[in-house]
Short mmCIF file of C-alpha atoms in Angstrom, two decimals:
data_model
loop_
_atom_site.label_atom_id
_atom_site.label_comp_id
_atom_site.label_asym_id
_atom_site.label_seq_id
_atom_site.Cartn_x
_atom_site.Cartn_y
_atom_site.Cartn_z
CA ASN A 298 -14.94 -15.76 0.07
CA ILE A 299 -17.34 -16.24 -2.86
CA ILE A 300 -21.12 -16.09 -2.38
CA TYR A 301 -23.11 -17.85 -5.12
CA LEU A 302 -26.27 -19.82 -5.99
CA ASP A 303 -25.97 -23.61 -6.18
CA ASN A 304 -27.89 -25.74 -8.72
CA ASN A 305 -31.01 -25.59 -6.53
CA GLU A 306 -30.71 -21.79 -6.30
CA ASN A 307 -29.75 -21.89 -2.64
CA ILE A 308 -27.35 -19.21 -1.50
CA VAL A 309 -23.96 -20.68 -0.65
CA VAL A 310 -21.54 -18.58 1.42
CA ASN A 311 -18.00 -19.87 1.28
CA LYS A 312 -16.18 -19.66 4.58
CA GLU A 313 -13.83 -16.73 4.66
CA LYS A 314 -10.22 -17.86 4.33
CA TYR A 315 -7.20 -15.69 4.81
CA LEU A 316 -4.07 -16.14 2.78
CA SER A 317 -0.78 -16.89 4.41
CA GLU A 318 2.59 -16.09 2.91
CA LYS A 319 2.93 -19.65 1.63
CA ASP A 320 -0.39 -19.28 -0.25
CA TYR A 321 0.78 -16.23 -2.20
CA CYS A 322 1.35 -16.70 -5.91
CA ILE A 323 2.72 -14.22 -8.41
CA PRO A 324 0.03 -12.89 -10.78
CA CYS A 325 0.33 -13.86 -14.46
CA TYR A 326 -0.43 -11.26 -17.14
CA ASP A 327 0.32 -13.41 -20.20
CA ASP A 328 -3.16 -13.00 -21.70
CA TYR A 329 -3.16 -9.21 -21.51
CA ASP A 330 -2.27 -7.16 -24.58
CA LEU A 331 -0.13 -4.50 -22.96
CA THR A 332 -0.08 -2.46 -26.19
CA GLU A 333 -3.75 -1.62 -25.46
CA TYR A 334 -2.94 -0.12 -22.07
CA MET A 335 -4.58 3.31 -21.82
CA LEU A 336 -1.58 5.14 -20.34
CA PRO A 337 1.76 5.76 -22.04
CA GLU A 338 3.17 2.70 -20.27
CA PRO A 339 1.69 -0.17 -18.25
CA ILE A 340 1.61 0.11 -14.47
CA PHE A 341 1.47 -3.23 -12.69
CA PRO A 342 -0.05 -3.75 -9.24
CA ILE A 343 2.16 -5.43 -6.70
CA ARG A 344 1.40 -6.51 -3.17
CA ALA A 345 3.80 -6.80 -0.27
CA SER A 346 1.30 -7.51 2.51
CA TYR A 347 -2.24 -8.51 3.42
CA GLY A 348 -4.16 -6.74 6.14
CA CYS A 349 -2.75 -3.71 7.92
CA TYR A 350 0.09 -3.66 10.43
CA TRP A 351 -1.60 -0.78 12.30
CA GLY A 352 -5.12 -2.18 12.15
CA LYS A 353 -6.66 0.30 14.62
CA CYS A 354 -8.35 2.99 12.48
CA VAL A 355 -12.02 2.74 13.42
CA PHE A 356 -13.33 3.88 10.02
CA CYS A 357 -11.57 1.08 8.14
CA LEU A 358 -13.11 -2.27 7.21
CA GLN A 359 -9.87 -3.97 8.20
CA TYR A 360 -10.47 -2.82 11.76
CA TYR A 361 -13.84 -4.55 11.86
CA LEU A 362 -13.21 -7.59 9.68
CA ASP A 363 -9.58 -8.59 10.02
CA LYS A 364 -7.68 -6.38 12.46
CA ASP A 365 -5.83 -9.45 13.79
CA TYR A 366 -4.85 -10.59 10.31
CA PHE A 367 -1.60 -9.33 8.86
CA PHE A 368 1.28 -10.87 7.03
CA ILE A 369 4.07 -9.31 5.04
CA ARG A 370 6.17 -10.96 2.36
CA LYS A 371 9.92 -11.25 2.55
CA VAL A 372 11.56 -8.28 0.83
CA ASP A 373 13.65 -10.62 -1.34
CA ASP A 374 10.51 -12.37 -2.63
CA LEU A 375 8.92 -9.03 -3.49
CA ILE A 376 12.03 -7.95 -5.39
CA GLU A 377 12.11 -11.24 -7.30
CA GLU A 378 8.53 -10.58 -8.45
CA ILE A 379 9.53 -7.10 -9.60
CA LYS A 380 12.51 -8.47 -11.51
CA LEU A 381 10.32 -11.12 -13.13
CA ASN A 382 7.83 -8.47 -14.32
CA ILE A 383 10.64 -6.34 -15.72
CA LYS A 384 12.13 -9.28 -17.61
CA LYS A 385 8.90 -10.94 -18.76
CA TYR A 386 6.70 -7.93 -19.52
CA ASN A 387 9.18 -5.05 -19.82
CA VAL A 388 7.27 -3.21 -17.09
CA ASN A 389 9.10 -1.11 -14.53
CA THR A 390 6.33 1.03 -12.99
CA PHE A 391 4.39 -0.43 -10.08
CA VAL A 392 1.59 0.57 -7.74
CA PHE A 393 1.62 -1.09 -4.34
CA ALA A 394 -1.80 -2.54 -3.50
CA ASP A 395 -1.11 -2.33 0.23
CA THR A 396 -2.95 -0.32 2.86
CA SER A 397 0.42 0.80 4.20
CA LEU A 398 3.86 -0.67 4.80
CA PRO A 399 6.09 -0.34 7.87
CA PRO A 400 8.92 2.20 7.44
CA ALA A 401 11.56 -0.37 8.47
CA TYR A 402 10.32 -2.74 5.74
CA LEU A 403 10.50 0.06 3.16
CA ASP A 404 14.01 0.94 4.30
CA GLU A 405 15.15 -2.63 3.64
CA PHE A 406 13.29 -2.67 0.31
CA ALA A 407 14.85 0.62 -0.87
CA THR A 408 18.34 -0.46 0.19
CA LYS A 409 18.11 -3.68 -1.81
CA ILE A 410 16.58 -1.99 -4.88
CA ILE A 411 19.42 0.55 -4.89
CA ASN A 412 22.16 -2.03 -4.23
CA GLN A 413 20.87 -4.31 -7.01
CA LYS A 414 20.59 -1.31 -9.38
CA ILE A 415 16.98 -2.13 -10.26
CA GLU A 416 15.45 0.79 -12.16
CA ILE A 417 11.78 1.16 -11.25
CA HIS A 418 9.21 3.76 -10.32
CA PHE A 419 6.48 3.06 -7.80
CA LEU A 420 3.43 4.55 -6.09
CA MET A 421 2.00 3.58 -2.72
CA SER A 422 -0.23 4.54 0.18
CA ASN A 423 1.18 5.04 3.64
CA ARG A 424 0.77 6.31 7.18
CA LEU A 425 2.24 9.61 8.31
CA GLU A 426 4.60 8.12 10.89
CA GLY A 427 7.62 9.89 12.32
CA ALA A 428 10.01 7.26 10.94
CA PHE A 429 9.51 8.79 7.49
CA ASP A 430 12.38 11.22 7.99
CA LYS A 431 14.49 12.88 5.31
CA THR A 432 17.04 10.06 5.24
CA LEU A 433 14.41 7.39 4.56
CA LEU A 434 12.40 9.47 2.08
CA LYS A 435 15.54 10.38 0.10
CA LYS A 436 16.50 6.71 -0.01
CA LEU A 437 13.00 5.75 -1.15
CA TYR A 438 13.10 8.39 -3.87
CA LYS A 439 16.44 7.04 -5.07
CA ALA A 440 14.85 3.58 -5.19
CA GLY A 441 12.06 4.91 -7.42
CA PHE A 442 9.34 6.16 -5.04
CA ARG A 443 7.47 8.90 -6.94
CA VAL A 444 3.90 9.24 -5.61
CA CYS A 445 2.45 8.65 -2.15
CA LEU A 446 -1.15 8.72 -0.99
CA TRP A 447 -0.75 9.70 2.65
CA GLY A 448 -3.62 8.80 4.98
CA LEU A 449 -3.94 12.13 6.78
CA GLU A 450 -7.76 11.84 7.16
CA SER A 451 -8.03 14.97 9.38
CA ALA A 452 -5.96 17.86 10.69
CA SER A 453 -7.94 17.96 13.92
CA PRO A 454 -6.13 16.29 16.84
CA LYS A 455 -9.50 15.54 18.42
CA ILE A 456 -10.76 13.72 15.31
CA LEU A 457 -7.46 11.86 14.79
CA GLU A 458 -7.78 10.57 18.34
CA LYS A 459 -11.38 9.49 17.76
CA MET A 460 -10.23 7.70 14.58
CA LYS A 461 -7.41 5.97 16.49
CA LYS A 462 -5.03 6.98 13.70
CA GLY A 463 -1.96 7.04 15.94
CA THR A 464 -0.57 10.03 14.04
CA ASN A 465 -0.36 13.75 14.79
CA VAL A 466 -0.69 16.89 12.71
CA ASP A 467 2.79 18.34 13.36
CA THR A 468 4.54 15.14 12.31
CA ALA A 469 2.27 14.81 9.28
CA GLN A 470 3.10 18.34 8.15
CA LYS A 471 6.85 17.70 8.46
CA ILE A 472 6.68 14.46 6.48
CA ILE A 473 4.62 16.01 3.68
CA LYS A 474 7.09 18.91 3.38
CA ILE A 475 10.11 16.59 3.39
CA ALA A 476 8.55 14.25 0.82
CA HIS A 477 7.86 17.21 -1.46
CA SER A 478 11.40 18.54 -1.01
CA VAL A 479 12.96 15.23 -2.13
CA GLY A 480 10.72 14.98 -5.22
CA ILE A 481 7.86 12.74 -4.07
CA PHE A 482 4.42 13.84 -5.24
CA ASN A 483 2.03 13.96 -2.29
CA VAL A 484 -1.62 12.98 -2.51
CA ILE A 485 -3.49 13.54 0.75
CA GLY A 486 -6.32 11.28 1.86
CA TRP A 487 -8.97 13.34 3.67
CA MET A 488 -12.28 12.51 5.34
CA TYR A 489 -15.19 14.83 6.08
CA ASN A 490 -18.13 14.45 8.48
CA PHE A 491 -16.52 11.88 10.75
CA PRO A 492 -18.96 11.25 13.64
CA GLY A 493 -18.50 14.00 16.24
CA GLU A 494 -16.76 16.35 13.80
CA THR A 495 -17.78 20.03 13.97
CA ILE A 496 -17.25 23.00 11.65
CA ASP A 497 -14.39 24.11 13.94
CA ASP A 498 -12.71 20.70 13.54
#
């Protein structure tokens, strides 16, 4: 996906190529001096998927560029990467670099993290879907989930429908309250001036 000038100063546009699960490789941080990290402890990015499993939000580039492209790694492979980073770099705080992850996938992930007694903390973005009930959010907290950026975008049903978010305000409100009650810090993604939005919206 690189665009560059060749030796004759012609613009070369590499054909876009999507990764598949077999193409994925674990990032190497050997050349980084983690003592120079600007927070009290390093936070490593980690990625469980490429693309978005929802892929319908009309404001998102993934809708226009790659809405048919999505793959998700096996939970066991993701956990092996986490364990490697803990062992090799002594890092146990992670930020998921995913647009969002399916609740069923996160349920499996949390179950395995808890059962294997892996002590981590993690942050992620996600959709306000009804499957994020108290049982799942408590389990995720126990597995180390501490901060979530929820893609609310709007509290207007009309605008949510125009966005094709596939979520609703009542469910969103319940999830945010439950997440707070179990100890997860909520960050709310919000958009203003969506086409067709009025002051009343």
